[in-house]
XYZ file of C-alpha atoms in Angstrom:
353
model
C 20.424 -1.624 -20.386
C 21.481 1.615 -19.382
C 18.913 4.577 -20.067
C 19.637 6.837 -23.608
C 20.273 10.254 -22.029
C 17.446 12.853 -22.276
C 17.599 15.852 -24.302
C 18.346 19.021 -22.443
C 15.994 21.905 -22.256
C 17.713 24.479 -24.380
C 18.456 22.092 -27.183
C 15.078 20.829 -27.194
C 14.201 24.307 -28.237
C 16.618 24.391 -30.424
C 15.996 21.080 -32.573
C 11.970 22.258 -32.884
C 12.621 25.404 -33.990
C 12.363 23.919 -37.633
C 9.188 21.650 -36.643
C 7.764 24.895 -35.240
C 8.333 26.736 -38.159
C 6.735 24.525 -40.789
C 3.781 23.288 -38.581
C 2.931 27.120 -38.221
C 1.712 26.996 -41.773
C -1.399 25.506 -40.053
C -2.735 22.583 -43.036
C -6.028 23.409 -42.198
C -9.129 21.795 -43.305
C -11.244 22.814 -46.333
C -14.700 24.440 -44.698
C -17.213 21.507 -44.647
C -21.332 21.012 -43.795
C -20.934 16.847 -43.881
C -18.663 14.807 -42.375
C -15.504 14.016 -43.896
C -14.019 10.916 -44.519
C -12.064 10.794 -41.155
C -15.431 12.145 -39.482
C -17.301 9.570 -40.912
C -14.493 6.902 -39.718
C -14.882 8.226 -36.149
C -18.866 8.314 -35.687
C -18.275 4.624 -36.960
C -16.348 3.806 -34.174
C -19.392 4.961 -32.156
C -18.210 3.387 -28.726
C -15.008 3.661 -27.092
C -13.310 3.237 -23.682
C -11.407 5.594 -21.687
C -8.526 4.869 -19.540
C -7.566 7.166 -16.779
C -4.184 5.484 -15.081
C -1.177 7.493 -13.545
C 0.370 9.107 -10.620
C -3.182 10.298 -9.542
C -3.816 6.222 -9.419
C -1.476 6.004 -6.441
C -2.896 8.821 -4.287
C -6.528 8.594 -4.211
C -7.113 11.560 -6.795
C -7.966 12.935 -9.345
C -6.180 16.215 -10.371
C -2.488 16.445 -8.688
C 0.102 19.650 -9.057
C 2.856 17.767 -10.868
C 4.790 17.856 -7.490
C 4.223 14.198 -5.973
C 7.299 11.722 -6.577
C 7.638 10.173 -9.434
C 8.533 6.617 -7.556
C 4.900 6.706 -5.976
C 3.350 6.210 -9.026
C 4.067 2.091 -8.372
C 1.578 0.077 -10.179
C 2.867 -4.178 -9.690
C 2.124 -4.733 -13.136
C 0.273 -3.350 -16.064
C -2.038 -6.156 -18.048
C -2.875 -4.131 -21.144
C -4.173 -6.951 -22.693
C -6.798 -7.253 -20.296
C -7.834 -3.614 -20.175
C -7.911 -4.142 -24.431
C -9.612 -7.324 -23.961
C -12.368 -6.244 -21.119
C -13.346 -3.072 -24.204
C -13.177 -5.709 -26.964
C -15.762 -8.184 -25.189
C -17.756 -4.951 -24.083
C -18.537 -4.262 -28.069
C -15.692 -1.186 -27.830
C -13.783 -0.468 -30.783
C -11.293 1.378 -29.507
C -9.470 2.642 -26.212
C -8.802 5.992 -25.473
C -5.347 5.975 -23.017
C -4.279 9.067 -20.516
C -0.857 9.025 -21.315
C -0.222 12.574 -19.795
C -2.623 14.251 -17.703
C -2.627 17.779 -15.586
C 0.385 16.439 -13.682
C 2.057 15.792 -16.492
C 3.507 12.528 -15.627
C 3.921 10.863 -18.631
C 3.003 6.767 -19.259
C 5.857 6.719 -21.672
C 9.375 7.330 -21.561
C 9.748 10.772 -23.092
C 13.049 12.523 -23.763
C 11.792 15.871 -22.793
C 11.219 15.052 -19.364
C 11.954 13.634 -15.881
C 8.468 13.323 -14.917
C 7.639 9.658 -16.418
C 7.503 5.944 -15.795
C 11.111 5.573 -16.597
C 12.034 7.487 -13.250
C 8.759 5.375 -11.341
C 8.829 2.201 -9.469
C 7.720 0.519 -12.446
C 9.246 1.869 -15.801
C 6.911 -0.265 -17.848
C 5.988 1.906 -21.074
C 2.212 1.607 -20.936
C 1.617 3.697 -24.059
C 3.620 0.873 -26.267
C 1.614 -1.650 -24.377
C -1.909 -0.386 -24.955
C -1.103 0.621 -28.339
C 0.163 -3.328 -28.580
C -2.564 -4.706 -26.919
C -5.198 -3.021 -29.230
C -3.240 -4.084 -32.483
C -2.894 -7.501 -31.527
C -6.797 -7.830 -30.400
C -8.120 -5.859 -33.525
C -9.075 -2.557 -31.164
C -7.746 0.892 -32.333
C -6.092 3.487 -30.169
C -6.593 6.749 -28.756
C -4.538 9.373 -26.885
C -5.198 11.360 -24.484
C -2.458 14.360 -23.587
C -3.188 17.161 -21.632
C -2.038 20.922 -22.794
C -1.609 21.854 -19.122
C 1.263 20.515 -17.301
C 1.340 21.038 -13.812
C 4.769 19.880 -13.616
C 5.900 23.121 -15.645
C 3.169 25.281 -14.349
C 5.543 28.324 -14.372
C 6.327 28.095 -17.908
C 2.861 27.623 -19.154
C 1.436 30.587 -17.600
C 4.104 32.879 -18.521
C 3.427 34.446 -21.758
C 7.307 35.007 -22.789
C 7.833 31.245 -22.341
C 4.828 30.656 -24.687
C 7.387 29.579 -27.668
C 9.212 27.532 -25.522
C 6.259 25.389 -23.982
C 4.747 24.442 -27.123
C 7.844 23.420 -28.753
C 8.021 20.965 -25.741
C 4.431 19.882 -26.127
C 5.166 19.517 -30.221
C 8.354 16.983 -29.126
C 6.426 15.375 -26.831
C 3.290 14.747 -29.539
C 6.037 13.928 -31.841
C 7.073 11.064 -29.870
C 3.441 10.107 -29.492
C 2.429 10.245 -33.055
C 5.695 8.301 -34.797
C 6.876 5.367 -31.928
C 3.291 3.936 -31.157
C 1.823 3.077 -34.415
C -1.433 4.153 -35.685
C -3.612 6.588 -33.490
C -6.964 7.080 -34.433
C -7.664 10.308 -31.973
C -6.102 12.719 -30.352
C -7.896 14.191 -27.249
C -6.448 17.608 -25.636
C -7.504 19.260 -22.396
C -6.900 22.036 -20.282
C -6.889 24.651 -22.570
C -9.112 26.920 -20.008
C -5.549 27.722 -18.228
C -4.624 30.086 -21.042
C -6.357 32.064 -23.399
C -6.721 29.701 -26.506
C -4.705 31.619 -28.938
C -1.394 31.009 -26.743
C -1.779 27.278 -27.417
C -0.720 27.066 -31.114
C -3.309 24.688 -32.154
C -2.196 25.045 -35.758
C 1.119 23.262 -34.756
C -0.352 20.593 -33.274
C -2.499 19.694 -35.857
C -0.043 20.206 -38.802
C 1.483 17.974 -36.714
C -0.590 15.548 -35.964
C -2.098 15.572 -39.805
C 1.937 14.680 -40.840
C 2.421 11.992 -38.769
C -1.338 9.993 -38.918
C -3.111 11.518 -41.534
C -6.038 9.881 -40.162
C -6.178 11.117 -36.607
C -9.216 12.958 -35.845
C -8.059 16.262 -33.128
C -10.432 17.652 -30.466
C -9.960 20.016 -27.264
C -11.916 20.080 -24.662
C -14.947 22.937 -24.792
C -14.443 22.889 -28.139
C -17.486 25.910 -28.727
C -17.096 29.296 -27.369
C -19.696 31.961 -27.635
C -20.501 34.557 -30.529
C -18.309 37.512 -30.364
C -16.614 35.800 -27.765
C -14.665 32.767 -28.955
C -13.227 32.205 -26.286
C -15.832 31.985 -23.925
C -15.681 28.924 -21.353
C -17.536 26.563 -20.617
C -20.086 26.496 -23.966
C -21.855 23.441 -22.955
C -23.167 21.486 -25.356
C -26.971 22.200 -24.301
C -25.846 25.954 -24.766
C -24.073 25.553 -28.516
C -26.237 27.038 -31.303
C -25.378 26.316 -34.845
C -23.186 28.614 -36.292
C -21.320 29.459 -32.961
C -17.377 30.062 -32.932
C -14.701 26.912 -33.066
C -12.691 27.854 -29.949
C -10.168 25.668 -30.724
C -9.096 25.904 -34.604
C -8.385 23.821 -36.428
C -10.121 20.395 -34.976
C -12.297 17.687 -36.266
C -14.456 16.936 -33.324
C -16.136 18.780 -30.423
C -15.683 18.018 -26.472
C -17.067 18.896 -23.000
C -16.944 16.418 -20.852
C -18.926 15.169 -19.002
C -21.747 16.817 -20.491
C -23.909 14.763 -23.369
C -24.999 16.355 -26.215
C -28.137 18.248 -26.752
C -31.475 16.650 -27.983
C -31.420 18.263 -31.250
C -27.194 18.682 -31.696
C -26.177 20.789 -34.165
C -23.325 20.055 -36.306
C -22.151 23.186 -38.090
C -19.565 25.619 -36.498
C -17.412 28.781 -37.520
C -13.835 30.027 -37.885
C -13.266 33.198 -40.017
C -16.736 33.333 -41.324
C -16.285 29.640 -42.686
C -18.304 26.464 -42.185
C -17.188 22.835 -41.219
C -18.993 19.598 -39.536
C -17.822 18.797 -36.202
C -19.966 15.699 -34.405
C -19.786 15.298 -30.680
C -17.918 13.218 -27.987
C -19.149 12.155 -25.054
C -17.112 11.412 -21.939
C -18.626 9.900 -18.482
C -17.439 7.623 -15.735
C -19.110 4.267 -15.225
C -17.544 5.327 -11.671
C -18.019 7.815 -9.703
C -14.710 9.147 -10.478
C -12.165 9.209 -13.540
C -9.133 7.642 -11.712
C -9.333 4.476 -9.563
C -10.107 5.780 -6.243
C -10.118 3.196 -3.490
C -12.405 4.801 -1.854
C -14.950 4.819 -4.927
C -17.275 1.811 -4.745
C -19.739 3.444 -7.142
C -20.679 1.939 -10.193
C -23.146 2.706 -13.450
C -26.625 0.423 -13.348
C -27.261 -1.291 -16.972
C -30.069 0.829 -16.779
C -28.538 4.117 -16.028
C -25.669 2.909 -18.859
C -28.108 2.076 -21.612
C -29.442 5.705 -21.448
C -26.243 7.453 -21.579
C -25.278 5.339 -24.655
C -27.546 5.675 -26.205
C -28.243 9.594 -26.063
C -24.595 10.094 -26.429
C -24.228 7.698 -29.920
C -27.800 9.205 -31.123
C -27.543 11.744 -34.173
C -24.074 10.837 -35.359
C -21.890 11.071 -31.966
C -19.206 9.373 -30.347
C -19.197 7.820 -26.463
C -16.270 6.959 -24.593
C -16.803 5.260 -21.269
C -14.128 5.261 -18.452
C -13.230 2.142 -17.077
C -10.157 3.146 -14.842
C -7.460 0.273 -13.671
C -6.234 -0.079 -9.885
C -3.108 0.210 -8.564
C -2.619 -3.238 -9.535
C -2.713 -2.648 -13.258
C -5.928 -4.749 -14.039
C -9.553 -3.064 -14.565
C -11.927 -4.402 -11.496
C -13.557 -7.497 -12.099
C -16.997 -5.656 -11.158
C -15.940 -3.308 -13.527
C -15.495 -5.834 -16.541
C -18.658 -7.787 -15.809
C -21.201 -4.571 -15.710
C -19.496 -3.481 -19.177
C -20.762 -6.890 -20.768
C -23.994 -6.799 -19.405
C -24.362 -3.374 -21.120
C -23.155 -4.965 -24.099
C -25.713 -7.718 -24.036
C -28.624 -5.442 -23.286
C -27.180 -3.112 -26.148
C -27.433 -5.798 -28.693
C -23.612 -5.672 -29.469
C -23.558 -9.580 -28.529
C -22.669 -9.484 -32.203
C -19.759 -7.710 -32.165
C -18.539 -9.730 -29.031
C -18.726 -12.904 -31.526
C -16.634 -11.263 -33.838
């Protein structure tokens, strides 16, 4: 079938100019001290895995400059089903997928770009089969996109192309939020590259809140600092309650791969107002977030059970990264240490069901 031409540049700018314009009115949440109902539907989920798979697979590492050919990224098959399965059987209940990352190569054919599997050796649209996968096996799904995109790295430092950039990241989230079903987070990074007001974060969550109502919206170091909100990197041991929302609005908080505090505190600011925000955890059971072939490191049960369970303690979220080889399956050693967590977690349970 031959490929649906992509939208140019210019009119791509053009045809979000409305989308722009009416996201702008930011739909903000009210100000909140307990969690709301999508809050409380996300510290339910408690336990999720992450999926780090893309260009970077095919090269050994784990941040590249969006310059590397798109036909290296090569995989010889991609068996969602088995990377859904392996988090089902491991107690999971959902998976949390990298569609775009620094590099912004993109796991999914996107209109506003030549950077993505459909120019690859293997034009496989891995976002419609993880999203799929996790429908037909009962998981939910997660998506990862990354605000800085190497492969335009001109454009997103250049403060007169601001407009431009984030009408390209509100198509591309577009295409995310209405061809793939439901989503049940949205996960942003890179916002360090810029200061955080140049992102229009309001946009993105209008957005996001249009399309799935129920998609809970975090960025990366969430927390900056009083009287300087946009202080990075707030870690989580450093956040104090009270202390600014960098990143406004958004439902959850992030710093990966940092844990939360012992005694986490819950209530942050924007504009003198309140709201909830619980915590997500993010750690490899790897040594590394991308398949590495040179990584041969893996997690004890022991070392495991302590991370979940400080990072799922007073109402928080963990999502542990389980990234597939260049052969599209998660590593067999991989898959077997996640079910022996599960069986020394006591989620044997949820395995049954």
């Amino acid at each position: 079938m031959p490929r649906i031409p992509r939208i140019g540049y210019a009119a791509a700018i053009l045809c979000c100019a409305v989308l722009s314009a009416s996201a702008s009115r930011g739909d903000e949440p009210a100000p909140h001290e307990t969690p709301t109902r999508g809050q409380q539907a996300q510290i339910a989920r408690r336990y999720g895995m992450f999926l780090h798979f893309g260009i970077n697979t095919f090269h050994d590492q784990e941040w590249t400059d969006g310059t590397l050919p798109p036909k290296s990224y090569a995989p010889t098959a991609i068996h969602a089903d088995q990377w859904v399965g392996a988090a089902k059987d491991a107690g999971m209940t959902f998976v949390l997928l990298v569609c775009k990352h620094h590099d912004g190569f993109c796991l999914w054919d996107s209109k506003y770009t030549d950077y993505d599997v459909a120019d690859s050796s293997n034009p496989t649209d891995v976002v419609a089969a993880v999203s799929t996968a996790c429908r037909k096996q009962g998981v939910q799904f997660g998506i990862y996109y990354s605000l800085w995109d190497r492969n335009r790295n001109s454009e997103v430092k250049d403060p007169a192309k601001d407009d431009a950039y984030n009408q390209y990241m509100l198509h591309q989230l577009q295409e995310l939020m209405t061809q793939y079903g439901p989503v049940c987070e949205l996960w942003l990074d890179g916002g360090w590259t810029k200061p955080n007001n140049r992102w229009n974060i309001p946009a993105i969550y209008t957005l996001v809140k249009k399309h799935q109502p129920d998609c809970q919206v975090g960025v990366n170091w969430s927390i900056g600092l009083p009287g300087n909100p946009d202080a990075h990197a707030v870690k989580p041991g450093q956040q104090k309650e009270g202390y600014p929302i960098r990143y406004f609005p958004s439902d959850f908080r992030l710093g990966d791969p940092y844990l939360p505090a012992a005694a986490d505190p819950k209530i942050f600011t924007h504009d003198g107002r309140r709201y909830y925000m619980p915590f997500e955890s993010t750690v490899c059971l790897n040594d590394r977030w991308f398949n590495n072939t040179t990584d041969h490191g893996l997690k004890s049960v022991d070392q495991l059970e302590k991370l979940y369970r400080d990072a799922t303690a007073q109402d928080n979220i963990l999502v542990l990264n389980v990234p597939p080889g260049r052969d599209g399956r998660l590593r067999d050693a991989d898959v077997a240490r996640i079910k022996e967590l599960a069986l020394r977690l006591g989620l044997k349970k949820l395995i049954a069901e």
